[in-house]
Amino acid sequence: MIPITSVRFGAEEEELVLQVLRSGSIAQGPMVKRLEDEFASLIGVRHAIAVNNGTTALVAALEVLDLEPGDEVVTTPFTFVATLNAILEAGATATFADIHEDDFNIDAASVASNITSRTRVLMPVHLYGQMADMDPLTEIATANGLRILEDSAQSHGATYKGRSAGSFGLGTFSFYATKNLTTGEGGMITTDDDALADRLRVLRNQGMRERYVYEVAGHNYRLTDLQAAIALPQLARYDATVGTRRANAERLIAGLASVPGVVVPQQYEDRQHVWHQFTVRITEQSGLTRDEFVSKLQEAGVGAGVYYPKLLFDYDAYRNHPRVISTDVPVAKRVASEVVSLPVHNALTDDDVSTIIEAVTNIVGGA
Ligand SMILES: *Cc1c(COP(=O)(O)O)cnc(C)c1O
């Protein structure tokens, strides 16, 4: 079976983790500081603040935007549940805009029609490793006085017109086990704003500026040096990691582009994709439903993932939630029934990529 993700570490990670273990200081310390500095430089921002996961990164980022009850955050319904959970945990109300079928990301025109007098934050999610179309989104945010918070959990190092995900306002990242960079659990917040960065550092550490001097009611959102030690070597070779993912993606695109009913991911000249996922759409023309396609893939020994099978507001947990405002989003609704992600990770061999292409071609050809 070719797995949909594969997590592997090298001698550098082992070495650095041992160094932390032997130092006897395993909580937040110098390794976390190094990771913050190096991550800030990857993204091209003044500040990176490490936290314990990508969800708390979102919660903390929302908290420093000083939202009032009833204030709305407009985002995409086609994302991982953490995006919505963070909005709710921060006490805000979630509203939703539709997406583009070509890049799977939030559609600026739909954002514009969902802005109300209570909208305060625009939260694009850069899905699968590719950024949303930021120019029209930035324009709308500016015209309506909205803050931009980019959920970049899947898009470490992705760019749009040369600017990185997480550099348009506040950005958040996840280092969960399956993400492009991982510490098992972990997260990061990025910003150029000195004052927000300062508040975030205080907020993640119990609201404490110095020992027992509490400025705000805070959290324990700290990352540990043990975790940072796992991330530093991955960061050092991240260009190569993305290069391998990109090469795999290029081969998959070339091999699958002419298969009827399989729509390969769209690339844009001015956006650098970091290929967290390689996601195709299985349309009617394939003669198969998405779920039939996925089970045949499994039979052929190819692991596949469906990210995400339903829109968030279509789950019972949120359907009647007073702070979850559902809207009509026809594109997102259809796309959620069509998407399948195929393996694109670094551990794939050339043979694996050939096997994936053959399996998809045979399954659709035999339908
Ligand atoms: C993974 C992810 C998160 C949450 O990150 P965790 O580290 O798992 O808390 C948030 N948003 C998106 C889009 C994600 O993919």
CSV table of C-alpha atoms and ligand atoms in Angstrom, one decimal:
chain,number,residue,atom,x,y,z
A,1,MET,CA,0.0,0.0,0.0
A,2,ILE,CA,1.3,3.5,-0.9
A,3,PRO,CA,0.4,5.6,2.1
A,4,ILE,CA,-1.2,9.1,1.7
A,5,THR,CA,1.4,10.5,4.2
A,6,SER,CA,4.8,9.4,5.4
A,7,VAL,CA,6.7,10.9,8.3
A,8,ARG,CA,10.5,10.3,8.4
A,9,PHE,CA,13.3,11.9,10.2
A,10,GLY,CA,17.1,11.8,9.8
A,11,ALA,CA,20.2,11.8,11.9
A,12,GLU,CA,20.1,15.6,12.3
A,13,GLU,CA,16.8,15.4,14.1
A,14,GLU,CA,18.1,12.6,16.4
A,15,GLU,CA,21.2,14.6,17.1
A,16,LEU,CA,19.4,17.8,18.0
A,17,VAL,CA,16.8,16.0,20.1
A,18,LEU,CA,19.5,14.3,22.1
A,19,GLN,CA,21.3,17.6,22.6
A,20,VAL,CA,18.1,19.0,24.2
A,21,LEU,CA,17.6,15.8,26.3
A,22,ARG,CA,21.1,16.0,27.6
A,23,SER,CA,20.8,19.7,28.4
A,24,GLY,CA,18.1,18.9,30.9
A,25,SER,CA,16.1,21.9,29.7
A,26,ILE,CA,13.3,20.6,27.6
A,27,ALA,CA,10.6,23.2,27.9
A,28,GLN,CA,10.4,26.5,25.9
A,29,GLY,CA,14.0,27.8,25.5
A,30,PRO,CA,16.8,28.5,23.1
A,31,MET,CA,15.7,25.9,20.4
A,32,VAL,CA,12.2,27.5,20.3
A,33,LYS,CA,13.8,30.9,19.9
A,34,ARG,CA,16.0,29.5,17.0
A,35,LEU,CA,12.9,28.0,15.3
A,36,GLU,CA,11.1,31.3,15.6
A,37,ASP,CA,14.0,33.3,14.1
A,38,GLU,CA,14.4,30.8,11.2
A,39,PHE,CA,10.7,30.5,10.5
A,40,ALA,CA,10.3,34.3,10.5
A,41,SER,CA,13.0,34.4,7.9
A,42,LEU,CA,11.3,31.7,5.8
A,43,ILE,CA,8.1,33.7,5.7
A,44,GLY,CA,9.8,37.1,5.4
A,45,VAL,CA,8.2,38.7,8.4
A,46,ARG,CA,9.6,40.5,11.5
A,47,HIS,CA,8.1,38.1,14.1
A,48,ALA,CA,7.2,34.4,14.5
A,49,ILE,CA,5.7,33.3,17.8
A,50,ALA,CA,5.8,29.5,18.4
A,51,VAL,CA,2.8,27.9,20.1
A,52,ASN,CA,1.7,24.4,20.9
A,53,ASN,CA,-0.5,23.7,17.8
A,54,GLY,CA,-2.1,25.3,14.8
A,55,THR,CA,-5.5,25.7,16.5
A,56,THR,CA,-4.2,27.6,19.5
A,57,ALA,CA,-2.2,29.7,17.0
A,58,LEU,CA,-5.6,30.7,15.4
A,59,VAL,CA,-7.2,31.3,18.8
A,60,ALA,CA,-4.4,33.5,20.0
A,61,ALA,CA,-4.3,35.5,16.7
A,62,LEU,CA,-8.0,36.1,17.0
A,63,GLU,CA,-7.8,37.2,20.6
A,64,VAL,CA,-5.3,39.9,19.9
A,65,LEU,CA,-7.6,41.3,17.3
A,66,ASP,CA,-9.9,42.4,20.2
A,67,LEU,CA,-13.2,41.1,18.9
A,68,GLU,CA,-16.5,41.8,20.6
A,69,PRO,CA,-19.3,39.3,21.0
A,70,GLY,CA,-21.3,39.4,17.7
A,71,ASP,CA,-18.3,40.3,15.6
A,72,GLU,CA,-18.0,38.2,12.5
A,73,VAL,CA,-15.1,36.4,10.9
A,74,VAL,CA,-15.7,35.5,7.3
A,75,THR,CA,-14.0,32.3,6.1
A,76,THR,CA,-14.4,29.2,3.9
A,77,PRO,CA,-16.6,26.3,4.8
A,78,PHE,CA,-14.3,24.0,2.9
A,79,THR,CA,-11.5,23.6,5.4
A,80,PHE,CA,-10.3,21.5,8.4
A,81,VAL,CA,-12.6,21.9,11.5
A,82,ALA,CA,-9.9,23.7,13.5
A,83,THR,CA,-10.6,26.9,11.4
A,84,LEU,CA,-14.1,27.1,12.7
A,85,ASN,CA,-13.4,25.8,16.2
A,86,ALA,CA,-10.9,28.5,16.7
A,87,ILE,CA,-13.4,31.2,15.7
A,88,LEU,CA,-15.9,29.8,18.2
A,89,GLU,CA,-13.3,29.5,21.0
A,90,ALA,CA,-12.3,33.1,20.5
A,91,GLY,CA,-16.0,34.1,21.0
A,92,ALA,CA,-16.6,35.3,17.5
A,93,THR,CA,-19.3,34.4,15.0
A,94,ALA,CA,-18.4,32.5,11.8
A,95,THR,CA,-19.8,33.4,8.4
A,96,PHE,CA,-18.8,31.8,5.1
A,97,ALA,CA,-18.0,32.7,1.6
A,98,ASP,CA,-18.0,30.3,-1.4
A,99,ILE,CA,-14.7,29.0,-3.0
A,100,HIS,CA,-13.2,28.8,-6.5
A,101,GLU,CA,-13.2,25.3,-8.0
A,102,ASP,CA,-9.8,25.8,-9.5
A,103,ASP,CA,-7.8,26.6,-6.4
A,104,PHE,CA,-10.2,25.4,-3.7
A,105,ASN,CA,-9.8,28.7,-1.9
A,106,ILE,CA,-12.1,31.5,-0.8
A,107,ASP,CA,-13.7,33.6,-3.6
A,108,ALA,CA,-13.3,37.4,-3.1
A,109,ALA,CA,-16.7,38.2,-4.9
A,110,SER,CA,-18.5,35.9,-2.5
A,111,VAL,CA,-16.6,37.4,0.5
A,112,ALA,CA,-17.9,40.8,-0.7
A,113,SER,CA,-21.5,39.7,-0.7
A,114,ASN,CA,-21.2,38.2,2.8
A,115,ILE,CA,-19.8,41.2,4.6
A,116,THR,CA,-22.1,42.8,7.2
A,117,SER,CA,-21.7,45.7,9.5
A,118,ARG,CA,-20.3,43.2,12.1
A,119,THR,CA,-17.6,41.7,9.9
A,120,ARG,CA,-14.2,42.4,11.4
A,121,VAL,CA,-11.8,39.7,10.1
A,122,LEU,CA,-11.2,38.0,6.7
A,123,MET,CA,-9.7,34.6,7.3
A,124,PRO,CA,-8.6,32.9,4.1
A,125,VAL,CA,-7.3,29.3,4.4
A,126,HIS,CA,-4.5,28.5,1.9
A,127,LEU,CA,-5.7,24.9,1.2
A,128,TYR,CA,-3.5,22.0,0.2
A,129,GLY,CA,-0.3,24.2,-0.1
A,130,GLN,CA,-1.5,26.8,-2.5
A,131,MET,CA,-2.4,30.4,-1.6
A,132,ALA,CA,-5.7,32.1,-2.1
A,133,ASP,CA,-6.0,34.9,-4.7
A,134,MET,CA,-4.7,37.6,-2.3
A,135,ASP,CA,-5.0,40.7,-4.4
A,136,PRO,CA,-8.8,40.9,-4.6
A,137,LEU,CA,-9.0,39.7,-1.0
A,138,THR,CA,-6.7,42.4,0.3
A,139,GLU,CA,-8.6,45.0,-1.7
A,140,ILE,CA,-11.9,44.0,0.0
A,141,ALA,CA,-10.3,43.8,3.4
A,142,THR,CA,-8.9,47.3,3.0
A,143,ALA,CA,-12.2,48.8,1.6
A,144,ASN,CA,-14.1,47.3,4.5
A,145,GLY,CA,-11.6,47.8,7.4
A,146,LEU,CA,-11.2,44.1,7.9
A,147,ARG,CA,-8.1,42.5,9.5
A,148,ILE,CA,-6.6,39.6,7.5
A,149,LEU,CA,-5.8,36.4,9.3
A,150,GLU,CA,-4.4,33.7,7.1
A,151,ASP,CA,-4.8,30.1,8.2
A,152,SER,CA,-1.6,28.9,6.5
A,153,ALA,CA,-1.6,25.5,8.4
A,154,GLN,CA,-1.1,23.7,5.1
A,155,SER,CA,1.1,26.2,3.3
A,156,HIS,CA,4.5,26.7,4.9
A,157,GLY,CA,6.5,28.7,2.4
A,158,ALA,CA,3.9,29.0,-0.3
A,159,THR,CA,4.0,32.3,-2.1
A,160,TYR,CA,1.7,34.7,-4.1
A,161,LYS,CA,3.4,37.2,-6.3
A,162,GLY,CA,6.6,36.6,-4.3
A,163,ARG,CA,4.9,37.2,-0.9
A,164,SER,CA,4.6,34.3,1.6
A,165,ALA,CA,1.6,32.9,3.2
A,166,GLY,CA,1.4,34.4,6.6
A,167,SER,CA,2.8,37.8,5.6
A,168,PHE,CA,-0.4,39.7,4.7
A,169,GLY,CA,-1.5,40.5,8.2
A,170,LEU,CA,-1.5,37.8,10.9
A,171,GLY,CA,-0.6,34.3,9.7
A,172,THR,CA,-0.9,30.9,11.5
A,173,PHE,CA,0.8,27.6,10.8
A,174,SER,CA,0.5,24.0,12.1
A,175,PHE,CA,3.3,21.6,12.8
A,176,TYR,CA,1.0,18.6,13.2
A,177,ALA,CA,2.4,15.2,12.3
A,178,THR,CA,1.1,15.2,8.7
A,179,LYS,CA,1.9,18.8,7.8
A,180,ASN,CA,4.9,19.8,5.5
A,181,LEU,CA,6.9,20.7,8.6
A,182,THR,CA,6.2,18.8,11.8
A,183,THR,CA,6.9,18.7,15.6
A,184,GLY,CA,4.2,16.1,16.3
A,185,GLU,CA,2.0,18.9,17.7
A,186,GLY,CA,3.0,22.5,17.2
A,187,GLY,CA,2.2,25.8,15.7
A,188,MET,CA,3.4,29.3,14.7
A,189,ILE,CA,2.0,32.8,14.4
A,190,THR,CA,3.6,35.3,12.0
A,191,THR,CA,3.3,39.0,11.8
A,192,ASP,CA,5.2,42.2,10.9
A,193,ASP,CA,3.3,44.1,13.7
A,194,ASP,CA,5.6,44.7,16.7
A,195,ALA,CA,2.8,45.4,19.1
A,196,LEU,CA,0.7,42.3,18.2
A,197,ALA,CA,3.8,40.1,18.4
A,198,ASP,CA,4.5,41.4,21.9
A,199,ARG,CA,1.0,40.7,23.0
A,200,LEU,CA,1.1,37.2,21.5
A,201,ARG,CA,4.3,36.4,23.4
A,202,VAL,CA,2.6,37.5,26.7
A,203,LEU,CA,-0.7,35.7,25.9
A,204,ARG,CA,0.9,32.3,25.1
A,205,ASN,CA,2.7,32.3,28.5
A,206,GLN,CA,-0.1,32.8,31.0
A,207,GLY,CA,-0.4,36.5,30.3
A,208,MET,CA,2.9,36.9,32.1
A,209,ARG,CA,5.4,39.6,31.1
A,210,GLU,CA,8.0,38.8,33.8
A,211,ARG,CA,7.8,36.2,36.6
A,212,TYR,CA,4.4,36.7,38.4
A,213,VAL,CA,3.7,39.9,36.6
A,214,TYR,CA,0.4,39.2,34.8
A,215,GLU,CA,-0.8,41.6,32.1
A,216,VAL,CA,-3.8,39.8,30.8
A,217,ALA,CA,-5.7,36.5,31.4
A,218,GLY,CA,-3.5,34.3,29.2
A,219,HIS,CA,-3.0,30.7,28.2
A,220,ASN,CA,-0.3,28.0,28.3
A,221,TYR,CA,0.2,27.7,24.5
A,222,ARG,CA,4.0,27.2,24.7
A,223,LEU,CA,6.0,24.9,22.4
A,224,THR,CA,8.9,22.9,23.9
A,225,ASP,CA,12.6,22.8,22.9
A,226,LEU,CA,12.3,19.1,22.3
A,227,GLN,CA,9.7,19.8,19.6
A,228,ALA,CA,11.7,22.7,18.1
A,229,ALA,CA,14.7,20.4,17.8
A,230,ILE,CA,12.7,18.1,15.5
A,231,ALA,CA,11.7,21.1,13.3
A,232,LEU,CA,15.0,22.8,12.8
A,233,PRO,CA,16.7,20.2,10.6
A,234,GLN,CA,13.4,19.9,8.6
A,235,LEU,CA,13.4,23.7,8.1
A,236,ALA,CA,17.1,23.6,6.9
A,237,ARG,CA,16.2,21.2,4.1
A,238,TYR,CA,12.7,22.5,3.4
A,239,ASP,CA,13.5,23.8,-0.1
A,240,ALA,CA,14.6,20.3,-1.1
A,241,THR,CA,11.5,18.8,0.5
A,242,VAL,CA,9.2,21.1,-1.5
A,243,GLY,CA,11.3,20.4,-4.6
A,244,THR,CA,10.7,16.7,-4.3
A,245,ARG,CA,7.0,17.2,-3.7
A,246,ARG,CA,6.9,19.5,-6.7
A,247,ALA,CA,8.6,17.0,-8.9
A,248,ASN,CA,6.1,14.3,-7.8
A,249,ALA,CA,3.2,16.7,-8.5
A,250,GLU,CA,4.5,17.6,-11.9
A,251,ARG,CA,4.7,13.9,-12.9
A,252,LEU,CA,1.2,13.2,-11.5
A,253,ILE,CA,-0.1,16.2,-13.5
A,254,ALA,CA,1.6,15.1,-16.7
A,255,GLY,CA,0.4,11.5,-16.2
A,256,LEU,CA,-3.2,12.3,-15.3
A,257,ALA,CA,-4.1,15.5,-17.3
A,258,SER,CA,-5.8,13.6,-20.1
A,259,VAL,CA,-7.7,11.1,-18.0
A,260,PRO,CA,-11.4,12.0,-18.7
A,261,GLY,CA,-13.3,13.0,-15.5
A,262,VAL,CA,-10.1,13.6,-13.5
A,263,VAL,CA,-9.4,17.3,-13.1
A,264,VAL,CA,-5.8,17.8,-12.0
A,265,PRO,CA,-4.7,20.7,-9.7
A,266,GLN,CA,-4.5,24.1,-11.3
A,267,GLN,CA,-1.1,25.9,-11.1
A,268,TYR,CA,-0.6,29.6,-11.4
A,269,GLU,CA,2.5,31.4,-12.7
A,270,ASP,CA,2.5,33.9,-9.8
A,271,ARG,CA,1.8,31.3,-7.0
A,272,GLN,CA,4.3,28.8,-5.6
A,273,HIS,CA,2.5,25.7,-4.5
A,274,VAL,CA,4.2,23.7,-1.7
A,275,TRP,CA,2.1,20.5,-2.4
A,276,HIS,CA,0.9,19.7,1.1
A,277,GLN,CA,-1.8,17.7,-0.8
A,278,PHE,CA,-2.2,16.7,-4.5
A,279,THR,CA,-5.9,17.0,-4.9
A,280,VAL,CA,-7.9,16.0,-8.0
A,281,ARG,CA,-11.6,16.4,-8.7
A,282,ILE,CA,-13.5,13.3,-9.9
A,283,THR,CA,-16.3,14.6,-12.1
A,284,GLU,CA,-19.4,12.9,-13.6
A,285,GLN,CA,-17.4,12.3,-16.8
A,286,SER,CA,-15.3,9.7,-15.0
A,287,GLY,CA,-18.4,7.4,-14.8
A,288,LEU,CA,-17.7,6.9,-11.1
A,289,THR,CA,-18.7,8.6,-7.8
A,290,ARG,CA,-15.9,9.9,-5.8
A,291,ASP,CA,-16.4,7.3,-3.1
A,292,GLU,CA,-16.3,4.4,-5.7
A,293,PHE,CA,-13.1,5.9,-7.1
A,294,VAL,CA,-11.5,6.0,-3.6
A,295,SER,CA,-12.4,2.4,-2.8
A,296,LYS,CA,-11.1,1.2,-6.1
A,297,LEU,CA,-7.9,3.1,-5.4
A,298,GLN,CA,-7.5,1.3,-2.1
A,299,GLU,CA,-8.0,-2.0,-3.8
A,300,ALA,CA,-5.2,-1.1,-6.2
A,301,GLY,CA,-2.9,-0.4,-3.2
A,302,VAL,CA,-3.0,3.4,-3.4
A,303,GLY,CA,-3.9,5.3,-0.3
A,304,ALA,CA,-6.1,8.3,-0.9
A,305,GLY,CA,-7.6,11.0,1.4
A,306,VAL,CA,-10.8,13.0,1.2
A,307,TYR,CA,-10.1,16.5,2.5
A,308,TYR,CA,-12.9,17.4,3.2
A,309,PRO,CA,-16.0,15.3,2.6
A,310,LYS,CA,-18.5,17.9,3.9
A,311,LEU,CA,-18.8,21.6,4.5
A,312,LEU,CA,-18.3,22.5,8.2
A,313,PHE,CA,-21.8,24.0,8.8
A,314,ASP,CA,-23.4,20.7,7.5
A,315,TYR,CA,-22.3,18.8,10.6
A,316,ASP,CA,-24.9,18.4,13.4
A,317,ALA,CA,-22.4,19.9,15.9
A,318,TYR,CA,-22.6,23.2,14.0
A,319,ARG,CA,-26.0,23.2,12.2
A,320,ASN,CA,-27.9,25.0,14.9
A,321,HIS,CA,-25.0,26.7,16.5
A,322,PRO,CA,-26.0,30.3,17.2
A,323,ARG,CA,-22.6,31.6,16.1
A,324,VAL,CA,-22.3,29.6,12.9
A,325,ILE,CA,-24.1,31.3,10.1
A,326,SER,CA,-24.4,29.1,7.1
A,327,THR,CA,-24.8,30.4,3.6
A,328,ASP,CA,-25.6,29.1,0.1
A,329,VAL,CA,-22.2,28.1,-1.3
A,330,PRO,CA,-22.9,26.0,-4.4
A,331,VAL,CA,-19.3,25.6,-5.6
A,332,ALA,CA,-18.0,24.5,-2.2
A,333,LYS,CA,-20.8,22.1,-1.9
A,334,ARG,CA,-20.1,20.4,-5.2
A,335,VAL,CA,-16.3,20.4,-4.8
A,336,ALA,CA,-16.6,18.7,-1.4
A,337,SER,CA,-18.3,15.8,-3.2
A,338,GLU,CA,-15.6,15.6,-5.9
A,339,VAL,CA,-12.2,15.9,-4.2
A,340,VAL,CA,-9.7,13.1,-3.7
A,341,SER,CA,-6.1,13.6,-2.6
A,342,LEU,CA,-3.4,11.3,-3.9
A,343,PRO,CA,0.0,10.6,-2.3
A,344,VAL,CA,2.6,13.4,-3.2
A,345,HIS,CA,5.0,13.1,-0.2
A,346,ASN,CA,8.7,12.9,-0.2
A,347,ALA,CA,9.0,9.1,0.5
A,348,LEU,CA,7.4,8.3,-2.9
A,349,THR,CA,9.7,6.4,-5.3
A,350,ASP,CA,9.5,6.9,-9.1
A,351,ASP,CA,7.8,3.5,-9.2
A,352,ASP,CA,5.2,4.6,-6.7
A,353,VAL,CA,4.3,7.7,-8.8
A,354,SER,CA,4.0,5.4,-11.9
A,355,THR,CA,1.8,3.0,-9.9
A,356,ILE,CA,-0.5,5.9,-8.8
A,357,ILE,CA,-0.8,7.1,-12.4
A,358,GLU,CA,-1.6,3.6,-13.7
A,359,ALA,CA,-4.1,2.9,-11.0
A,360,VAL,CA,-6.1,6.1,-11.6
A,361,THR,CA,-5.9,5.6,-15.4
A,362,ASN,CA,-7.1,1.9,-15.2
A,363,ILE,CA,-9.9,2.7,-12.7
A,364,VAL,CA,-11.4,5.5,-14.8
A,365,GLY,CA,-10.8,3.6,-18.0
A,366,GLY,CA,-12.6,0.5,-16.7
A,367,ALA,CA,-15.6,2.4,-15.4
B,1,LIG,C1,-4.0,21.3,10.6
B,1,LIG,C2,-4.9,22.5,10.4
B,1,LIG,C3,-5.2,23.3,11.5
B,1,LIG,C4,-5.0,23.0,12.9
B,1,LIG,O1,-3.7,22.7,13.2
B,1,LIG,P1,-3.4,21.8,14.5
B,1,LIG,O2,-1.9,21.9,14.7
B,1,LIG,O3,-3.8,20.4,14.1
B,1,LIG,O4,-4.1,22.3,15.7
B,1,LIG,C5,-5.9,24.5,11.2
B,1,LIG,N1,-6.3,24.8,9.9
B,1,LIG,C6,-6.1,23.9,8.9
B,1,LIG,C7,-6.5,24.3,7.5
B,1,LIG,C8,-5.3,22.8,9.1
B,1,LIG,O5,-5.1,22.0,8.0
